Amino acid sequence: MFFERPDNGGETAVLVHIDFPEGPNREDLYEFRDLVISAGADPVELITAKRTVPDAKTFIGKGKVEEIAEVLRLHGAELVIFNHGLSPSQERNLERALQCRVLDRTGLILDIFAQRARTHEGKLQVELAQLQYQSTRLVRGWTHLERQKGGIGLRGPGETQLETDRRLLRERVKTIHARLEKVHAQRDQVRRARKRSEIPAVAIVGYTNAGKSTLFNTLTSSEVYAANQLFATLDPTLRRYPVENVGEVVLADTVGFIRHLPHKLVEAFKATLQEAADADLLMHVIDCAAEERDANIEQVELVLKEIDADKALQLRVYNKIDLLEHAEARIDRDDSGRPVAVWVSAQQQQGLELLNQALGELLATDMFSADITLQPQDAKLRAILYEIGAIEKEHCAENGDMVLTIRLQRQDFRRALARANIDQSRFLEPEKEAWH
C-alpha cells in the first residue's frame, strides 16, 4: 500500500527459524508452523540455523542468505517468512538480496488478524496496528523516495515522496484513532449499563487454539467460528449464560494470546481486551494436552498483566481432557475449599456441570436464602421469582397465603421486589435474612 514491492507475491513460502539460546529472541518452531498455515501460506521448506546473536545486517548472515536464495530458485517460492522480529533495515537488505517479499513474525500475525477481523471495530484495530507497524518501514522498497515531485505547479522545494507517504499515514492513523474513540465510548456505555444491572461478567481468556470458542459455543449454544487454527476468534462475542445460584451472567469470548504478542497489537486491541480487564471473573482456558502447557500459561499471565487484568478473580479451565490418558472431569480446590481449576472437555461435553458449579461458588458471594410469605396481592412477585428460577419449594398456609422457599442473589431479589413495586423492608430486614 505504501511501498513498492517486487511484482511476484504469493503464498508459496520458505520458512526461516533461528535457534537462539534461551532468552527473548527464542521462539517456538511448532507454533511458527501453525501460524504460517493459519495465514494460508504453503510452506515448501524450513531453513534452520543456530546463532548466539542476530546478524546486524541480515539477521541470519551472508551464508544463510545465499542458501535461502538457492531454495527460492529451486521451489519457485515467492515469500520468505521469519519466525522472528526483523528491523526495517534487515527486511530491506533481505528483500534486496533475495528479490522477493520478506515477512517477519509480527507481519505474519498482523496478516492473520487482517483475515480474521469481521466487525467494524476489529477491522479498524487491525488497520491501526498495520499502519503503526508500516510507519517504520516506509523506506523499504521505494526507488524514488528522495525524488521531489515535478510537474506544473509542483516544481521547487516540494516534499519528497517519502514525506508525502508519512504525512498520509499520520492522517490515516489520526482518523482511525477518532473512529475507535467513538467505538470505545459505545462499548464503555454498554459496559456501564451492564454494571448498573449488576449482571456478572465472565471473560474467557487463554492461549490461542486452547478451545475457548468451542467451550463458549457449548456453554451458550452459540455458533461462534471455532477451528483448529491460531486466532480463529478475533472479535469479542458476548452471550448470556445461566449459572447455578447466581442467575444469568454475561460470557465474553476474547482473542487468544500468543508468545511474544506484538506490543502494537496489544495496544490496538486494548478495547477488545478490556472485556477481560473489566470482568468479574476470568476463565483461563488451557489446553491440558499441549506440550508447552506451562509456558503457554505463563504467556497468558504476562498479557493479562500488561492489560491490568492480572488482579481479577480467576478460574483455570483445563480443556481437552479427552486427549489425556486416565484424565477425569474434576474440580481442584485450594486450602479454603474455593475452586481454583476445573478439568473439562468442551468438545466431548465432559465436566461442564462441574464448571457451572465452580462458577456458581465463585460468583455467588451474596446469596439470599429464606422462606417468605406472600399474600394474594403479591402474585406479581411470585411470577417474577418463578421467571428467574429462584423458587425451590412452595406450599399454601392455612390462611391461604403462599409460603415460598427461595434462593437467589440478594441484588436479584432487590430487583424482583422493585419490579413488583413491593417495599424491600418487608423481606430484607436483617432479622429476616439467612446467609449461605
PDB file of C-alpha atoms in Angstrom, residues 89-199:
ATOM      1  CA  SER A  89      16.819  -2.264   7.627  1.00  0.00           C
ATOM      2  CA  GLN A  90      17.167  -6.051   7.946  1.00  0.00           C
ATOM      3  CA  GLU A  91      13.964  -6.570   5.947  1.00  0.00           C
ATOM      4  CA  ARG A  92      15.155  -4.101   3.312  1.00  0.00           C
ATOM      5  CA  ASN A  93      18.555  -5.790   2.995  1.00  0.00           C
ATOM      6  CA  LEU A  94      16.991  -9.259   2.777  1.00  0.00           C
ATOM      7  CA  GLU A  95      14.463  -8.196   0.123  1.00  0.00           C
ATOM      8  CA  ARG A  96      17.205  -6.592  -1.934  1.00  0.00           C
ATOM      9  CA  ALA A  97      19.354  -9.731  -1.733  1.00  0.00           C
ATOM     10  CA  LEU A  98      16.565 -12.294  -2.260  1.00  0.00           C
ATOM     11  CA  GLN A  99      14.419 -10.288  -4.723  1.00  0.00           C
ATOM     12  CA  CYS A 100      11.214 -11.436  -3.064  1.00  0.00           C
ATOM     13  CA  ARG A 101       8.957 -10.391  -0.241  1.00  0.00           C
ATOM     14  CA  VAL A 102      10.234 -10.949   3.303  1.00  0.00           C
ATOM     15  CA  LEU A 103       7.829 -11.122   6.230  1.00  0.00           C
ATOM     16  CA  ASP A 104       8.722 -11.261   9.917  1.00  0.00           C
ATOM     17  CA  ARG A 105       6.728 -12.773  12.787  1.00  0.00           C
ATOM     18  CA  THR A 106       4.898  -9.535  13.597  1.00  0.00           C
ATOM     19  CA  GLY A 107       3.895  -9.018   9.956  1.00  0.00           C
ATOM     20  CA  LEU A 108       2.665 -12.628   9.807  1.00  0.00           C
ATOM     21  CA  ILE A 109       0.456 -12.200  12.892  1.00  0.00           C
ATOM     22  CA  LEU A 110      -0.882  -8.903  11.521  1.00  0.00           C
ATOM     23  CA  ASP A 111      -1.789 -10.668   8.275  1.00  0.00           C
ATOM     24  CA  ILE A 112      -3.713 -13.359  10.182  1.00  0.00           C
ATOM     25  CA  PHE A 113      -5.522 -10.694  12.192  1.00  0.00           C
ATOM     26  CA  ALA A 114      -6.444  -8.876   8.960  1.00  0.00           C
ATOM     27  CA  GLN A 115      -8.002 -12.092   7.620  1.00  0.00           C
ATOM     28  CA  ARG A 116      -9.962 -12.803  10.800  1.00  0.00           C
ATOM     29  CA  ALA A 117     -11.384  -9.336  11.546  1.00  0.00           C
ATOM     30  CA  ARG A 118     -15.145  -9.302  10.932  1.00  0.00           C
ATOM     31  CA  THR A 119     -16.573  -6.330  12.830  1.00  0.00           C
ATOM     32  CA  HIS A 120     -16.062  -2.650  12.037  1.00  0.00           C
ATOM     33  CA  GLU A 121     -14.098  -2.227  15.272  1.00  0.00           C
ATOM     34  CA  GLY A 122     -11.916  -5.263  14.591  1.00  0.00           C
ATOM     35  CA  LYS A 123     -11.037  -4.041  11.096  1.00  0.00           C
ATOM     36  CA  LEU A 124     -10.151  -0.580  12.401  1.00  0.00           C
ATOM     37  CA  GLN A 125      -7.931  -2.058  15.114  1.00  0.00           C
ATOM     38  CA  VAL A 126      -6.117  -4.287  12.627  1.00  0.00           C
ATOM     39  CA  GLU A 127      -5.571  -1.390  10.213  1.00  0.00           C
ATOM     40  CA  LEU A 128      -4.240   0.775  13.043  1.00  0.00           C
ATOM     41  CA  ALA A 129      -1.761  -1.930  14.080  1.00  0.00           C
ATOM     42  CA  GLN A 130      -0.682  -2.422  10.457  1.00  0.00           C
ATOM     43  CA  LEU A 131      -0.142   1.305   9.888  1.00  0.00           C
ATOM     44  CA  GLN A 132       1.875   1.648  13.083  1.00  0.00           C
ATOM     45  CA  TYR A 133       3.954  -1.356  12.007  1.00  0.00           C
ATOM     46  CA  GLN A 134       4.449   0.007   8.471  1.00  0.00           C
ATOM     47  CA  SER A 135       5.346   3.509   9.624  1.00  0.00           C
ATOM     48  CA  THR A 136       8.877   2.358  10.486  1.00  0.00           C
ATOM     49  CA  ARG A 137       9.191   0.513   7.180  1.00  0.00           C
ATOM     50  CA  LEU A 138       8.205   3.175   4.659  1.00  0.00           C
ATOM     51  CA  VAL A 139      11.745   3.476   3.339  1.00  0.00           C
ATOM     52  CA  ARG A 140      11.735  -0.145   2.251  1.00  0.00           C
ATOM     53  CA  GLY A 141      11.443  -0.871  -1.438  1.00  0.00           C
ATOM     54  CA  TRP A 142      10.998   2.650  -2.823  1.00  0.00           C
ATOM     55  CA  THR A 143      13.254   3.620  -5.703  1.00  0.00           C
ATOM     56  CA  HIS A 144      12.126   7.242  -5.839  1.00  0.00           C
ATOM     57  CA  LEU A 145      11.875   8.214  -2.189  1.00  0.00           C
ATOM     58  CA  GLU A 146      14.186  11.178  -2.329  1.00  0.00           C
ATOM     59  CA  ARG A 147      12.879  12.491  -5.675  1.00  0.00           C
ATOM     60  CA  GLN A 148      10.796  15.588  -5.270  1.00  0.00           C
ATOM     61  CA  LYS A 149       7.535  15.872  -7.142  1.00  0.00           C
ATOM     62  CA  GLY A 150       7.751  17.599 -10.504  1.00  0.00           C
ATOM     63  CA  GLY A 151       5.247  18.961 -12.979  1.00  0.00           C
ATOM     64  CA  ILE A 152       3.343  22.204 -13.452  1.00  0.00           C
ATOM     65  CA  GLY A 153       2.690  23.867 -10.142  1.00  0.00           C
ATOM     66  CA  LEU A 154       4.734  21.284  -8.251  1.00  0.00           C
ATOM     67  CA  ARG A 155       8.295  22.337  -9.044  1.00  0.00           C
ATOM     68  CA  GLY A 156      10.563  23.774  -6.424  1.00  0.00           C
ATOM     69  CA  PRO A 157      11.173  22.849  -2.801  1.00  0.00           C
ATOM     70  CA  GLY A 158       8.222  20.442  -2.518  1.00  0.00           C
ATOM     71  CA  GLU A 159       8.036  17.445  -0.210  1.00  0.00           C
ATOM     72  CA  THR A 160       9.635  14.148  -1.182  1.00  0.00           C
ATOM     73  CA  GLN A 161       7.534  11.062  -1.863  1.00  0.00           C
ATOM     74  CA  LEU A 162       8.609   9.602   1.488  1.00  0.00           C
ATOM     75  CA  GLU A 163       7.444  12.723   3.317  1.00  0.00           C
ATOM     76  CA  THR A 164       4.118  12.552   1.489  1.00  0.00           C
ATOM     77  CA  ASP A 165       3.611   8.944   2.488  1.00  0.00           C
ATOM     78  CA  ARG A 166       4.487   9.672   6.102  1.00  0.00           C
ATOM     79  CA  ARG A 167       2.005  12.553   6.140  1.00  0.00           C
ATOM     80  CA  LEU A 168      -0.756  10.418   4.581  1.00  0.00           C
ATOM     81  CA  LEU A 169      -0.046   7.663   7.069  1.00  0.00           C
ATOM     82  CA  ARG A 170      -0.184  10.055  10.031  1.00  0.00           C
ATOM     83  CA  GLU A 171      -3.517  11.442   8.805  1.00  0.00           C
ATOM     84  CA  ARG A 172      -4.985   7.955   8.374  1.00  0.00           C
ATOM     85  CA  VAL A 173      -3.814   6.916  11.859  1.00  0.00           C
ATOM     86  CA  LYS A 174      -5.420  10.055  13.289  1.00  0.00           C
ATOM     87  CA  THR A 175      -8.700   9.257  11.506  1.00  0.00           C
ATOM     88  CA  ILE A 176      -8.724   5.667  12.790  1.00  0.00           C
ATOM     89  CA  HIS A 177      -7.997   6.830  16.345  1.00  0.00           C
ATOM     90  CA  ALA A 178     -11.004   9.185  16.141  1.00  0.00           C
ATOM     91  CA  ARG A 179     -13.286   6.407  14.868  1.00  0.00           C
ATOM     92  CA  LEU A 180     -12.065   3.976  17.516  1.00  0.00           C
ATOM     93  CA  GLU A 181     -12.728   6.563  20.223  1.00  0.00           C
ATOM     94  CA  LYS A 182     -16.411   6.553  19.200  1.00  0.00           C
ATOM     95  CA  VAL A 183     -16.497   2.752  19.237  1.00  0.00           C
ATOM     96  CA  HIS A 184     -14.779   2.698  22.639  1.00  0.00           C
ATOM     97  CA  ALA A 185     -17.325   5.184  24.016  1.00  0.00           C
ATOM     98  CA  GLN A 186     -20.191   2.968  22.829  1.00  0.00           C
ATOM     99  CA  ARG A 187     -18.564  -0.121  24.323  1.00  0.00           C
ATOM    100  CA  ASP A 188     -17.986   1.691  27.635  1.00  0.00           C
ATOM    101  CA  GLN A 189     -21.630   2.758  27.695  1.00  0.00           C
ATOM    102  CA  VAL A 190     -22.773  -0.850  27.263  1.00  0.00           C
ATOM    103  CA  ARG A 191     -20.314  -1.959  29.941  1.00  0.00           C
ATOM    104  CA  ARG A 192     -21.574   0.675  32.387  1.00  0.00           C
ATOM    105  CA  ALA A 193     -25.186  -0.366  31.744  1.00  0.00           C
ATOM    106  CA  ARG A 194     -24.200  -3.960  32.480  1.00  0.00           C
ATOM    107  CA  LYS A 195     -22.541  -2.869  35.718  1.00  0.00           C
ATOM    108  CA  ARG A 196     -25.659  -0.935  36.747  1.00  0.00           C
ATOM    109  CA  SER A 197     -27.811  -4.008  36.168  1.00  0.00           C
ATOM    110  CA  GLU A 198     -25.322  -5.915  38.353  1.00  0.00           C
ATOM    111  CA  ILE A 199     -25.063  -8.798  35.888  1.00  0.00           C
TER     112      ILE A 199
END
